[in-house]
Structures are given as C-alpha cells and as structure tokens.
mmCIF file of C-alpha atoms and ligand atoms in Angstrom:
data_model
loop_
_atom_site.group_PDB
_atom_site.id
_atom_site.type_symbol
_atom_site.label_atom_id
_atom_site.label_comp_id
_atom_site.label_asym_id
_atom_site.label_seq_id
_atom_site.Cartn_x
_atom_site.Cartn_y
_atom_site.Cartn_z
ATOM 1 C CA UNK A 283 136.678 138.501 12.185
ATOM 2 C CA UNK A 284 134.282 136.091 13.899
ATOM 3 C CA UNK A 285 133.726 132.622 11.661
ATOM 4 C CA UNK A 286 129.647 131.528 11.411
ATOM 5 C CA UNK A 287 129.620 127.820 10.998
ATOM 6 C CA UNK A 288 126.289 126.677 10.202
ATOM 7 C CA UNK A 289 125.076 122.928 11.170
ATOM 8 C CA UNK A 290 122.748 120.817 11.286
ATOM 9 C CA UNK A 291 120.790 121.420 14.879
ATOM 10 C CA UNK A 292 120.145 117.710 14.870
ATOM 11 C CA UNK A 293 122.730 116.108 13.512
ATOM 12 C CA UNK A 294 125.644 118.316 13.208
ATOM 13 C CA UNK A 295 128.324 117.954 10.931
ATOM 14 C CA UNK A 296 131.781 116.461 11.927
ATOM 15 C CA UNK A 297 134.124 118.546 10.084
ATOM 16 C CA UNK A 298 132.337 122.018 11.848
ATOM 17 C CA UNK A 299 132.191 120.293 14.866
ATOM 18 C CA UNK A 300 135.931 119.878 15.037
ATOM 19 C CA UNK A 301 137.102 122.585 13.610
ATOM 20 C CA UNK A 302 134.496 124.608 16.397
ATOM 21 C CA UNK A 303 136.154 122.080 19.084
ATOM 22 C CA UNK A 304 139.727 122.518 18.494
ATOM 23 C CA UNK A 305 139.082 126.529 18.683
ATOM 24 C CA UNK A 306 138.108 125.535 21.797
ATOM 25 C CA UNK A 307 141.107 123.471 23.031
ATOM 26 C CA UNK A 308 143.210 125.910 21.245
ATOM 27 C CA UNK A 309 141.948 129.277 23.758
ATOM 28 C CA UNK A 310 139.681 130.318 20.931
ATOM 29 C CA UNK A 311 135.841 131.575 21.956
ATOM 30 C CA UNK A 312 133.244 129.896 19.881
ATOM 31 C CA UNK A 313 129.422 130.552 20.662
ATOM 32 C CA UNK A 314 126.879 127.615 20.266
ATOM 33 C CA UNK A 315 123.447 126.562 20.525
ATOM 34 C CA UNK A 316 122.111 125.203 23.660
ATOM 35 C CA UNK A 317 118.496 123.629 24.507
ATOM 36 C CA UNK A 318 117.846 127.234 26.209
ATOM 37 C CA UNK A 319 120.144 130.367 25.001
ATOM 38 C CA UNK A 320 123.360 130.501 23.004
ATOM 39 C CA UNK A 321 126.480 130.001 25.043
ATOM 40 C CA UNK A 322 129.974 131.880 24.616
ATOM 41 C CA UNK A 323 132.672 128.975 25.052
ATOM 42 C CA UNK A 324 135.744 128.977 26.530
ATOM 43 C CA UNK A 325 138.058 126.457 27.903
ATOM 44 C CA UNK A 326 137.177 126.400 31.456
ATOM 45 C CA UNK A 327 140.865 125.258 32.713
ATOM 46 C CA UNK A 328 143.035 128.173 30.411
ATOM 47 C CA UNK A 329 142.785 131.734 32.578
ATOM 48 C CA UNK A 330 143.487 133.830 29.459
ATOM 49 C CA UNK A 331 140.553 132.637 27.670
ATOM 50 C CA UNK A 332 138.129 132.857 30.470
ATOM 51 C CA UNK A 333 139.322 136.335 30.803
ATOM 52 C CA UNK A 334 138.790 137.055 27.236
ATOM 53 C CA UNK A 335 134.910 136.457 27.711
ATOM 54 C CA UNK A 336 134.749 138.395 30.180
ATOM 55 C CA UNK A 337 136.535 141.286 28.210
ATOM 56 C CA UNK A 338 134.509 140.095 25.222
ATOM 57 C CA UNK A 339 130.678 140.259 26.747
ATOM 58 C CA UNK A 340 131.590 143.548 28.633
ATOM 59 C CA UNK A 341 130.836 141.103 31.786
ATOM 60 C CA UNK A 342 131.740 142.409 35.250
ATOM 61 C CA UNK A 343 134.368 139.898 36.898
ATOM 62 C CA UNK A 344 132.325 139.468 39.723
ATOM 63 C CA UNK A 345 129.587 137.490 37.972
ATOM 64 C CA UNK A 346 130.888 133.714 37.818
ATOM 65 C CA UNK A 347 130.380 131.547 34.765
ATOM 66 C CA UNK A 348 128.417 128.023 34.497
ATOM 67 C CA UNK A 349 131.078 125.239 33.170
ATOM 68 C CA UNK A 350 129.400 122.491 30.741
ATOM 69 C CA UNK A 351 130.549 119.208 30.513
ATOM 70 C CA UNK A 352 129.622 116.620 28.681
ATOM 71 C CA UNK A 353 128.715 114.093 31.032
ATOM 72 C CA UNK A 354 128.680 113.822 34.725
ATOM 73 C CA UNK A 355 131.848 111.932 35.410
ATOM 74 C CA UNK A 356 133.160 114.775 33.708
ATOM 75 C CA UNK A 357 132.392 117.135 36.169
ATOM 76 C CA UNK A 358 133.864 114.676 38.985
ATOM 77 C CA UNK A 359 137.465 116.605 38.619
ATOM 78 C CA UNK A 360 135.973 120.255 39.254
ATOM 79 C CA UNK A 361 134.308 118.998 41.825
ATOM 80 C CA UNK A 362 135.337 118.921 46.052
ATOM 81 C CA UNK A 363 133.039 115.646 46.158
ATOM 82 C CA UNK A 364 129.766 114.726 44.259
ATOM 83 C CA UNK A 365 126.827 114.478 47.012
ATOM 84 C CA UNK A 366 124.099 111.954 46.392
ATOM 85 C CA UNK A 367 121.780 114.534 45.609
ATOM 86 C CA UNK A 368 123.850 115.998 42.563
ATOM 87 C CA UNK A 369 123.498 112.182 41.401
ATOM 88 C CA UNK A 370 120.343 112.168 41.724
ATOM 89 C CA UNK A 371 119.305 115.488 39.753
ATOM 90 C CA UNK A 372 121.741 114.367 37.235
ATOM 91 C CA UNK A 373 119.846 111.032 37.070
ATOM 92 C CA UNK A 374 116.815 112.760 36.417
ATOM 93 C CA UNK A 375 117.606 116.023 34.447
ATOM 94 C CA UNK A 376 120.607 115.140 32.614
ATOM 95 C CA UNK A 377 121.267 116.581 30.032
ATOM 96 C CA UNK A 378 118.802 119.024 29.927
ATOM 97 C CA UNK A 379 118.308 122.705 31.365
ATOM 98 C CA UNK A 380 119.550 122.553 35.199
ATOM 99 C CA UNK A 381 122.610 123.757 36.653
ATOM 100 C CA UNK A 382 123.876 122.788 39.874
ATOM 101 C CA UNK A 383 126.102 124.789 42.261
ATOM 102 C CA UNK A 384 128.531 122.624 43.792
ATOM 103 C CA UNK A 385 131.840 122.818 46.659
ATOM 104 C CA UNK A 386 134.408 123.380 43.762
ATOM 105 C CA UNK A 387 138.109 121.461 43.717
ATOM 106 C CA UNK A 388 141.604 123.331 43.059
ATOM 107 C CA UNK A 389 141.299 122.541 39.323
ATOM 108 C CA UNK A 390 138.746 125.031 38.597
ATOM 109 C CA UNK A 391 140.714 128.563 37.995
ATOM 110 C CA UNK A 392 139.174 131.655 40.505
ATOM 111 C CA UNK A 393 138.620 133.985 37.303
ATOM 112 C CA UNK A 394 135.672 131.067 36.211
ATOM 113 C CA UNK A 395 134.154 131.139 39.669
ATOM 114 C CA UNK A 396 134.350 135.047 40.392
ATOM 115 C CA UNK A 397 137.019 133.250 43.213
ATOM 116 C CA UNK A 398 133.866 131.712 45.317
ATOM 117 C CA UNK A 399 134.303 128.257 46.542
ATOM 118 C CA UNK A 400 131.774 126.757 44.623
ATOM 119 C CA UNK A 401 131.146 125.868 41.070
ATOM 120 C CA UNK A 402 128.020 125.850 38.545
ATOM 121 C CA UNK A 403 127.591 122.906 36.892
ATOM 122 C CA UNK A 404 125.788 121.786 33.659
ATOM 123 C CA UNK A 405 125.344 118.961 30.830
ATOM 124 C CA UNK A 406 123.480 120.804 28.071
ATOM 125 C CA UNK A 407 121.062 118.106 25.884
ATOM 126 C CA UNK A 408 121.354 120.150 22.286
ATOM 127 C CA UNK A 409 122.441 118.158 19.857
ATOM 128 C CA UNK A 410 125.286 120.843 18.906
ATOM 129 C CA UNK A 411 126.101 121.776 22.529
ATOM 130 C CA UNK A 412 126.805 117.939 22.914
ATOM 131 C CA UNK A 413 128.796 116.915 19.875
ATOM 132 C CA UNK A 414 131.078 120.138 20.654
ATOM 133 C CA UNK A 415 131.587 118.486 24.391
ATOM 134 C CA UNK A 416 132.205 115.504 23.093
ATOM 135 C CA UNK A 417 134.732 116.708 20.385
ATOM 136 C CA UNK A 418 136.638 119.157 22.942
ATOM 137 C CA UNK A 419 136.910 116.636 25.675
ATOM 138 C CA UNK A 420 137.428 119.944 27.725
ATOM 139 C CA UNK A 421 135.017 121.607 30.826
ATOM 140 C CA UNK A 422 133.564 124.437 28.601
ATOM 141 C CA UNK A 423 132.945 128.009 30.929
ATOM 142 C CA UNK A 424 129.808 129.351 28.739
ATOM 143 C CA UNK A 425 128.160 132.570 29.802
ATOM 144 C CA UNK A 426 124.945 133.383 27.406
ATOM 145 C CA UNK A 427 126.610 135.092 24.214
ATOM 146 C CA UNK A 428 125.205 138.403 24.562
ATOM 147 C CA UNK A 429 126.680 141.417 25.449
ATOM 148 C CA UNK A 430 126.064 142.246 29.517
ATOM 149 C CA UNK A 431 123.633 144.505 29.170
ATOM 150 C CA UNK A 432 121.526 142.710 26.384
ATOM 151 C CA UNK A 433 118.953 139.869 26.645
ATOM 152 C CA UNK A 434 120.133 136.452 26.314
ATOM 153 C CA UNK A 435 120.409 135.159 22.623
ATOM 154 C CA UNK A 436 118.301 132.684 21.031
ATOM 155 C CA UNK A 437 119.182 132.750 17.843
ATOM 156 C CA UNK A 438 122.666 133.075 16.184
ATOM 157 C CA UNK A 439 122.146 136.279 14.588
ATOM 158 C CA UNK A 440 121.441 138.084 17.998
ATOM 159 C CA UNK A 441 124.883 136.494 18.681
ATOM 160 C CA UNK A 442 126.356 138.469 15.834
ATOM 161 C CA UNK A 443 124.328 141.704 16.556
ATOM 162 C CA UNK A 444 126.056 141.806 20.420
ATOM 163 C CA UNK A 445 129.658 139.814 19.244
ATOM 164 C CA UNK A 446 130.218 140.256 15.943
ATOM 165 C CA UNK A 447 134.360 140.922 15.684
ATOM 166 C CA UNK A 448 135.188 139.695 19.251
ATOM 167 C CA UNK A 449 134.537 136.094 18.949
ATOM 168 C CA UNK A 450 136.140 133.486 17.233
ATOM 169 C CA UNK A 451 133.471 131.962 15.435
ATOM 170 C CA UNK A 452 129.705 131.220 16.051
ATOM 171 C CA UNK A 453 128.421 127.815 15.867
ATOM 172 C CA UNK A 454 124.740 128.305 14.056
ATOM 173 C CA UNK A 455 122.471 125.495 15.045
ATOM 174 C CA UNK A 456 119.356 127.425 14.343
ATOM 175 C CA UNK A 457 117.095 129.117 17.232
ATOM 176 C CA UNK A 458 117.111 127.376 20.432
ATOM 177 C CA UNK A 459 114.027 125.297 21.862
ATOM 178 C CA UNK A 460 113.679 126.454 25.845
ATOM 179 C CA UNK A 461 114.254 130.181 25.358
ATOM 180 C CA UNK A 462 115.175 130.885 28.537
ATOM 181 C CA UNK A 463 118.103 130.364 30.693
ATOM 182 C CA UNK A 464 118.757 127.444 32.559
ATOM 183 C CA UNK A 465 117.128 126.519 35.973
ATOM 184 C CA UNK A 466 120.082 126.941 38.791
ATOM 185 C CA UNK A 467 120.190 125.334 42.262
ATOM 186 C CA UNK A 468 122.786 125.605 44.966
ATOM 187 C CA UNK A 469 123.610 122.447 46.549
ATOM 188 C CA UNK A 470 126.274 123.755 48.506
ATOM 189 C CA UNK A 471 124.450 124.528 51.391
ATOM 190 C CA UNK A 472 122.151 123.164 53.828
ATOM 191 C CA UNK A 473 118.714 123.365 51.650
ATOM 192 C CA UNK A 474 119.107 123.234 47.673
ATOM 193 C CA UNK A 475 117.736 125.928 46.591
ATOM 194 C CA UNK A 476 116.713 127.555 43.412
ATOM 195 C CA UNK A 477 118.328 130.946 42.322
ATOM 196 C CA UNK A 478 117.419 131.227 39.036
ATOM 197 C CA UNK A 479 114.049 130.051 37.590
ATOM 198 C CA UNK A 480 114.309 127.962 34.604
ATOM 199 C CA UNK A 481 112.541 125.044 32.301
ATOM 200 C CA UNK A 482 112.869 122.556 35.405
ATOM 201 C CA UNK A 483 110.460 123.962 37.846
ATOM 202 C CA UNK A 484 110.334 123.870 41.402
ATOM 203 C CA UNK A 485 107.471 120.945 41.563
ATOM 204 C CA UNK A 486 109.901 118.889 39.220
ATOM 205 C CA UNK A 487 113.084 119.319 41.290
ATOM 206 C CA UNK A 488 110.813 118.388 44.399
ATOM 207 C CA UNK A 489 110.214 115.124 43.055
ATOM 208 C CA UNK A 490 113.982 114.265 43.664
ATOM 209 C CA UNK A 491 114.602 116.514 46.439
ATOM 210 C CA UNK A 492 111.216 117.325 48.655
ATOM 211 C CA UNK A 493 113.141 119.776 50.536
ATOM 212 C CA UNK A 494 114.238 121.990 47.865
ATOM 213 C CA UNK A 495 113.209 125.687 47.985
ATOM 214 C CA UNK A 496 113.113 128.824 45.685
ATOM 215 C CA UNK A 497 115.028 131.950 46.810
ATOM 216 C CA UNK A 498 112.421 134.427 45.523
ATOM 217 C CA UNK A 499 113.251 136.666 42.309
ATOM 218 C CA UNK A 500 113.735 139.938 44.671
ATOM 219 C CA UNK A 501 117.405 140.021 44.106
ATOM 220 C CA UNK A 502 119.096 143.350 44.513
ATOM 221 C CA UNK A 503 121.688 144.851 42.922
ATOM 222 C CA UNK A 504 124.448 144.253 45.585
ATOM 223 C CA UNK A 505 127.725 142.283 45.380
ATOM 224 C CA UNK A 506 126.980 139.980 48.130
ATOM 225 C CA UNK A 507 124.335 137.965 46.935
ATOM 226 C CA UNK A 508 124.592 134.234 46.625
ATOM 227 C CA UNK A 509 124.373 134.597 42.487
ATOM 228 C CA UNK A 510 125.788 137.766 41.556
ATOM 229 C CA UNK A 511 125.110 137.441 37.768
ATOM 230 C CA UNK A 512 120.987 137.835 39.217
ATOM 231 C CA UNK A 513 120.986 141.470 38.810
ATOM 232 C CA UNK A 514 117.556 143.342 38.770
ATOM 233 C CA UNK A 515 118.621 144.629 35.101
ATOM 234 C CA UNK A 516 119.566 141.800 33.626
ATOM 235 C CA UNK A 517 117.815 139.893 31.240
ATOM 236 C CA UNK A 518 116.126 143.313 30.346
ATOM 237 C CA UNK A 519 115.549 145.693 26.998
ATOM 238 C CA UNK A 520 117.151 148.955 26.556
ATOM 239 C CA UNK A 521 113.954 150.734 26.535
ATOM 240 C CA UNK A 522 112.286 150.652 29.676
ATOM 241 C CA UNK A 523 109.247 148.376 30.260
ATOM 242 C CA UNK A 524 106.077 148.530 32.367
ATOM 243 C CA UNK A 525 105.081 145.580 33.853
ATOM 244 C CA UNK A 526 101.170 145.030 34.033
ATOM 245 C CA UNK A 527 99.913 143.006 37.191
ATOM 246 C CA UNK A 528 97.389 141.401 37.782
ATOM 247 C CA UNK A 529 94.331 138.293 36.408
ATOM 248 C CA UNK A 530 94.346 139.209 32.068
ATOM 249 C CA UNK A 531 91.110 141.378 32.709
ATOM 250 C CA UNK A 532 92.557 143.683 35.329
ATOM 251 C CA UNK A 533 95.887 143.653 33.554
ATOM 252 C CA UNK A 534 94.633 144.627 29.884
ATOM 253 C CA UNK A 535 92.646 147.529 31.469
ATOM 254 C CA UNK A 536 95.624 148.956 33.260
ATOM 255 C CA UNK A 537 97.702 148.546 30.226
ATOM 256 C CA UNK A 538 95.333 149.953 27.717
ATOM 257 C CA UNK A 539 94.515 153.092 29.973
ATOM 258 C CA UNK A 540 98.304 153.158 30.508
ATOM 259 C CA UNK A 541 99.071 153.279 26.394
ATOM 260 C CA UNK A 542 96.473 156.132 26.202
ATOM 261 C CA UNK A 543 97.548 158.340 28.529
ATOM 262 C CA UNK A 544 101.249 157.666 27.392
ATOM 263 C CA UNK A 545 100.159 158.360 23.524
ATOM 264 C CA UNK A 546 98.136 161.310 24.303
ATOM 265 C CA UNK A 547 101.033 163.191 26.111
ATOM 266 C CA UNK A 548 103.092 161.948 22.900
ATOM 267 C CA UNK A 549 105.215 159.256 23.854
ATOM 268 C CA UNK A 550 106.191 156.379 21.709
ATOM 269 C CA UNK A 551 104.980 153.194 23.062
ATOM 270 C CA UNK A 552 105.307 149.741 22.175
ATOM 271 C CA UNK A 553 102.947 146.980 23.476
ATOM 272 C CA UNK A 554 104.848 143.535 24.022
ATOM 273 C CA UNK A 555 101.685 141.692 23.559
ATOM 274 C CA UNK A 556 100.537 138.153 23.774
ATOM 275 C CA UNK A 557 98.375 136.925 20.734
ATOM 276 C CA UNK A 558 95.087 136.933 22.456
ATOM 277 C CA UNK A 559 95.513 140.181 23.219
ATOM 278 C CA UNK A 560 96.278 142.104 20.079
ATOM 279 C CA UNK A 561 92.587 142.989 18.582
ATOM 280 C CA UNK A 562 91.974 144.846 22.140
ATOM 281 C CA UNK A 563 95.465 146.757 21.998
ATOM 282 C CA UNK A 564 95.383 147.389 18.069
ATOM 283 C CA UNK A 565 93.893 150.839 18.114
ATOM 284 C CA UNK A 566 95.494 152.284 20.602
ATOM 285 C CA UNK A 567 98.377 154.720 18.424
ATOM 286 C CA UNK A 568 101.104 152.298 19.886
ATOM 287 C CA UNK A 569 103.463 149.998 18.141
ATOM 288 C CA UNK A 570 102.521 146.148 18.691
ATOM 289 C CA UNK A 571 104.660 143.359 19.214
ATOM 290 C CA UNK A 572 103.534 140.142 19.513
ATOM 291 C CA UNK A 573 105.032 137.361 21.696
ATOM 292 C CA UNK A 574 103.064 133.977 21.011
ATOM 293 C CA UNK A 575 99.291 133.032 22.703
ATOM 294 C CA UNK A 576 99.361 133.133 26.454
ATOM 295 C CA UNK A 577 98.134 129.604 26.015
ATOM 296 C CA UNK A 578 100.790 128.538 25.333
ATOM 297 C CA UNK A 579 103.967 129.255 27.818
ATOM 298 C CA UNK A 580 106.409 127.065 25.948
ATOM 299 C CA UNK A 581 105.645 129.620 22.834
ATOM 300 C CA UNK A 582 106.127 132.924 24.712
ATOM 301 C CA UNK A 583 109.314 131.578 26.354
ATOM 302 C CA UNK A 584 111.047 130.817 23.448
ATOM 303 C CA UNK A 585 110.481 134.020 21.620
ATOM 304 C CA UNK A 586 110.506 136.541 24.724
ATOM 305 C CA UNK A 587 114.564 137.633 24.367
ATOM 306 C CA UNK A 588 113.754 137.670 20.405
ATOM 307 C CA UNK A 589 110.705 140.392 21.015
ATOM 308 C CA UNK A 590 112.568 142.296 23.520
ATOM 309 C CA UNK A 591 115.355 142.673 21.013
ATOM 310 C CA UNK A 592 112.603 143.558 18.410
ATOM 311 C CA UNK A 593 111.133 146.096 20.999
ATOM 312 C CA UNK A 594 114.556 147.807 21.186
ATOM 313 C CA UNK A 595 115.095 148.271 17.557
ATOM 314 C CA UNK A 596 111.888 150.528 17.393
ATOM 315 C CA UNK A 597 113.956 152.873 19.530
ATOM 316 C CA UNK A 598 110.112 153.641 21.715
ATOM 317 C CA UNK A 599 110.495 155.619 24.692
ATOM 318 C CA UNK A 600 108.553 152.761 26.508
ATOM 319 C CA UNK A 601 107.480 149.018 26.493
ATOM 320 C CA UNK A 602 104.286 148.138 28.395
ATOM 321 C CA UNK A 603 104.091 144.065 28.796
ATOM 322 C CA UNK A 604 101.460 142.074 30.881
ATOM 323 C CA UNK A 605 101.907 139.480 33.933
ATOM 324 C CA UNK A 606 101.286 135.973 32.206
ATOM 325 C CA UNK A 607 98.321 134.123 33.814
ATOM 326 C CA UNK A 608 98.450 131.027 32.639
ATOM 327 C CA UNK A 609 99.989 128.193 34.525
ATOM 328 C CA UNK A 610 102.585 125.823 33.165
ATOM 329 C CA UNK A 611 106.370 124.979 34.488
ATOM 330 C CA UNK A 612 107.484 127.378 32.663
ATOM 331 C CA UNK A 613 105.302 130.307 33.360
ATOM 332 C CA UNK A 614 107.193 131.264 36.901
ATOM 333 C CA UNK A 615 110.650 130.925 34.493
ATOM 334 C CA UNK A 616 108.636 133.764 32.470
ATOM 335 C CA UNK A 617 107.301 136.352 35.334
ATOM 336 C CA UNK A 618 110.739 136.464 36.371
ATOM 337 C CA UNK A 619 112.384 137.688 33.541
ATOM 338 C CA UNK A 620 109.493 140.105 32.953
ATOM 339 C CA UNK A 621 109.718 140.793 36.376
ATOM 340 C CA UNK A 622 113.457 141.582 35.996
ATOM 341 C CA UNK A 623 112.908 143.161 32.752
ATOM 342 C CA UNK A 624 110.560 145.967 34.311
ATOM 343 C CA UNK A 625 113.011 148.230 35.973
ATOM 344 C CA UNK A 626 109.484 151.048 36.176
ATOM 345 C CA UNK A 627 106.756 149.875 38.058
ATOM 346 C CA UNK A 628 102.938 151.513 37.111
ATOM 347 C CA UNK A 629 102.587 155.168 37.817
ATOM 348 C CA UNK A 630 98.780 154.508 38.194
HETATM 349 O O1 TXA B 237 121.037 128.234 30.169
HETATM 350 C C1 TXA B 237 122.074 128.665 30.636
HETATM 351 O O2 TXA B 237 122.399 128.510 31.823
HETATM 352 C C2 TXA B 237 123.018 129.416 29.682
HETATM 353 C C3 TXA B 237 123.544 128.399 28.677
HETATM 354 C C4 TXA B 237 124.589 129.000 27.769
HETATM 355 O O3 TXA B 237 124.039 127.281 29.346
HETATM 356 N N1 TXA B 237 124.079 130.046 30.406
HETATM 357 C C5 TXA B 237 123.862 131.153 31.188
HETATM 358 O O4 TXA B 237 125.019 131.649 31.750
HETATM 359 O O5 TXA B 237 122.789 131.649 31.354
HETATM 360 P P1 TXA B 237 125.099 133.083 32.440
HETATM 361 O O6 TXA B 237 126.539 133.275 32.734
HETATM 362 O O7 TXA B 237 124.462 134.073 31.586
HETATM 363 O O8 TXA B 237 124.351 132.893 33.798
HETATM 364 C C6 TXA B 237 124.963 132.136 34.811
HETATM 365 C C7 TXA B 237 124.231 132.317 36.099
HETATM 366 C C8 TXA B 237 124.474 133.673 36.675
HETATM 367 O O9 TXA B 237 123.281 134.123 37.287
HETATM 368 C C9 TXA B 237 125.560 133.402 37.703
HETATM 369 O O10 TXA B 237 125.577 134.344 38.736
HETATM 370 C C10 TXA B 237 125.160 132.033 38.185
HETATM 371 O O11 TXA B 237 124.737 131.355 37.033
HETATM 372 N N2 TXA B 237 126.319 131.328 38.765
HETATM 373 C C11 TXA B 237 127.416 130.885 38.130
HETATM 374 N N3 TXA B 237 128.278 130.344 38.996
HETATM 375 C C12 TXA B 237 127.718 130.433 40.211
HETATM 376 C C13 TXA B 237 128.117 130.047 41.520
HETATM 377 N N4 TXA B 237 129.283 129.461 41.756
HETATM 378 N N5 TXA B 237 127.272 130.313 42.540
HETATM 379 C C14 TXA B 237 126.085 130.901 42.312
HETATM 380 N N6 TXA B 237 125.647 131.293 41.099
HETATM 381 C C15 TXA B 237 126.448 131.059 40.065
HETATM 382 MG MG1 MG B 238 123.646 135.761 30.956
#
C-alpha cells in the first residue's frame, strides 16, 4: 500500500519529513511536491531503486531521469567538473525551476542517465522538496510522478490516481505553484541550449548566458534525440486534442466552427477553454472546461495538467484547445505543452 503523508507546504513537519527521508535512504520511492510538478523519488546512487521507478511509472529505460540535490556543492560529486556557467545559472536560479545538463562523473549509475554521459541537474525551491533533501542527505533521481503516458501531476491526488499501490508513500504538500515542468538546458556542449521550455524563459537565461539558444519544440519521436523523455505525446490527454492557431479572433472562429461541425455529425466534444472565452463557446452542445483567464499565464499554467486530467475523465471523443496569445515568460512554457498535447492538427 502506498503511505499519504500530509504536511505543511510551507513549513513541513519534522517527524513526516524523516520518516519520508529515511524511505528514501532506505530504497523506498516516495513522491513529493516540487515548485512545478510532483516528483517520484528515488535514491539516485542505489540501481534497484532507480529501476523500480522506472518499472513503477511504466517509463521506457531510454528516457533518463533529472537528480535533485539540495544544494550545488551537492551536485559537485555527480559531476565530471562544474563549468563557470553552471555557477553562474545556479547563482541566479537556484533553487528554483531550471535543470542543467552536465558531463556526468563515474558516481552516477547508467540506469539514472539512460547510460549517456551526461547528467540533469536540479535544486528544487519547495519548501517540502527542500526539507526532504536536506533530511536524506542523498542525490534524489525524480521523474514527474505520473504514469508515462499521463500528464504531469500537480496535485497529490493525481499522484494517487496514476501510483496508487506502487509507491511507497506520497508526500502531500498541497498543489504545486509553477505547474509545469522545469526549464532544461544542456551545458554539455558548445552552445547551452534549451530543450525543454519551462518557468525560466529564454530572455531570463540570456541575462547570464547571451549565447544561449532554444532547440525548437519539433521533437520527434526517435531514440536519438538529445532529450529522449521530449516525445511528441508526452505531456498529453488520452483523448485527442485539436490545437487552434492563430491571434484569439481567428482562433475562436476556427474552434467554434470546428465544435459545430464535430457536434452536428455527433461527436462528443469538450472545449478546454480559457475564461474569457466561455460565454462565446457556451452554446455550442459541447462540454466546457475552463483553464483560468488568458490574462493571466501564471493561472493557466498551473492548472493546465489538472484540466487535461479533467478533460479525460469525460471520456469525449475530442478536446479542442486554443493557441494562448498573451505574452508572459511563461506563455512559450504553455504553447509547448499544448503544442505537444495536440497529436491532430485542424482538418479545416
Ligand atoms: O520540473 C521537473 O523537472 C520535474 C520535477 C519533479 O523536478 N521533473 C521532471 O522529470 O519533469 P521528467 O523525468 O518527467 O523529465 C525529465 C526531462 C526529460 O525530458 C528527460 O529526457 C530530460 O529531462 N533529461 C534527463 N536527463 C537528461 C540528460 N542527461 N540529457 C538530456 N535530457 C535529459
Ligand atoms: Mg515527466
């Protein structure tokens, strides 16, 4: 059976803490609360536990796992050397939601790293996350707690719905702030570059490193790519979803001619819909669910797994979603998972 702990977000309590910590030093898998999606930890250095989140998740062994730490120095040991520019994005954006890919050392066991040479690297700021570093005073290997093929969890009890019975125990610190998975840039090679989109934007990362660069979302579904986990399903519903392109206007036409057409041939449709939008898409004989207002990108980020998940459970034969418009750090973070999300593009 898998253990729910529930804590304080900010100021979690001791006792849970270190009972959740020495699960952890102990082989056990415990999921917790970060500042952007739950995590399913595992000591990073023991094989047979990495391998049991990987048997646990459903994850394909290929797809390499981002260690936490607690603090920088921490990471030294993993580590082949620390370049000056992993101090300095640490300086900045430590903790907080950025990974960094990094020439791995010997300690670091192949089964974490899907056997490349490099490692991924973060210090998470939640409260929880931290006090469970601190208390482990182990590198933690935490994959998002959801099953492979499900959208990243948020909250604990999307943990349970994907990992109920093959997990330890759950850690619940409440939903998480961010929403969305962490930023991650490779350092390894010869320009840092982004490969997944994430709270820390490229214009922020630029400000410590002017040269980095964004390896655009279009990632394929092949083995070779640089981040394997950055499949085009991934991050996605069950049901399939339509993706809507295009200034709000253009994009609420196309997506109310689209729900008409789909309801008058008798499909069930659902409308993933941002607030602003949901007294032009009421009438339309589809199911509505709303994310937050457009106008605010912090809002839809933080609740877009939670809707998909809510999407799925109405068990439509389609979700039809619009691009977001409006511009904010996080809002590129956002058209990629929707982006990713929409396996169908319009039939218009
Ligand atoms: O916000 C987050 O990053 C969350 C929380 C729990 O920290 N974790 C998370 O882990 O999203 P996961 O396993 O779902 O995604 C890890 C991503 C994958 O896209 C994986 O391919 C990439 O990081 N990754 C891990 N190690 C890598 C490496 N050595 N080189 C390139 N990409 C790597
Ligand atoms: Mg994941």
């Amino acid at each position: 059976m898998t253990e729910v702990l529930r804590v304080d977000p900010a100021n979690p309590e001791k006792e849970l803490i270190a009972r959740a910590a020495e699960c952890l030093r102990a082989g056990g898998l415990v999921a917790f609360p970060t500042e952007t999606v739950y995590g399913l930890g595992a000591h990073a250095l023991d094989r047979t536990a990495i391998l049991r989140v990987f048997a646990a998740k459903e994850r394909p062994a290929n797809d390499p796992l981002i260690v936490h730490v607690a603090a920088l120095d921490d990471a030294v040991p993993l580590l082949e050397d620390l370049p000056r520019v992993a101090r300095d994005l640490a300086a900045r954006f430590w903790p907080g939601p950025l990974t960094m890919v990094l020439m791995r050392s010997t300690l670091v066991p192949d089964e974490v790293t899907a056997g490349l040479r490099t490692v991924a690297i973060r210090v998470p700021s939640h409260p929880v996350a931290r006090a469970l570093l601190e208390g482990a005073r182990i590198p933690v290997a935490a994959p998002s707690a959801n099953l492979f093929s499900r959208p990243s969890p948020t909250r604990a009890a999307h943990v349970v719905a994907d990992l109920n019975g093959r997990i330890d125990m759950i850690v619940d610190g409440g939903p998480t702030e961010v929403g969305l998975e962490s930023t991650v840039i490779d350092l390894s090679g010869a320009v840092p570059t982004i490969l997944r989109p994430g709270a820390i934007d490229l214009d922020a990362l630029r400000q410590v490193l002017p040269d980095a660069t964004s390896r655009q979302a279009a990632a394929s579904d092949t083995a070779a790519m640089p981040s394997p986990g950055m499949l085009a399903k991934h991050y996605s519903p069950k049901t399939p979803v339509v993706l809507h392109q295009g200034d709000r206007a253009t994009a609420l036409g196309l997506m109310t001619r689209d729900a008409q057409r789909r309801v008058a041939s008798g499909e069930t449709v659902v409308l993933l819909s941002y607030a602003e939008d949901v007294s032009q898409l009421r009438d339309l004989g589809a199911r509505i669910v709303e994310l937050a207002a457009e106008a605010s990108p912090a809002a839809v980020a933080a609740r877009l797994y939670a809707a998909f998940r809510e999407c799925d459970e109405l068990g439509a034969d389609v979700i039809l979603v619009r691009s977001i418009t409006t511009s904010h750090p996080l809002s590129g973070a956002i058209q990629d998972r929707l982006c990713r999300a929409a396996v169908l593009t319009p039939d218009t």
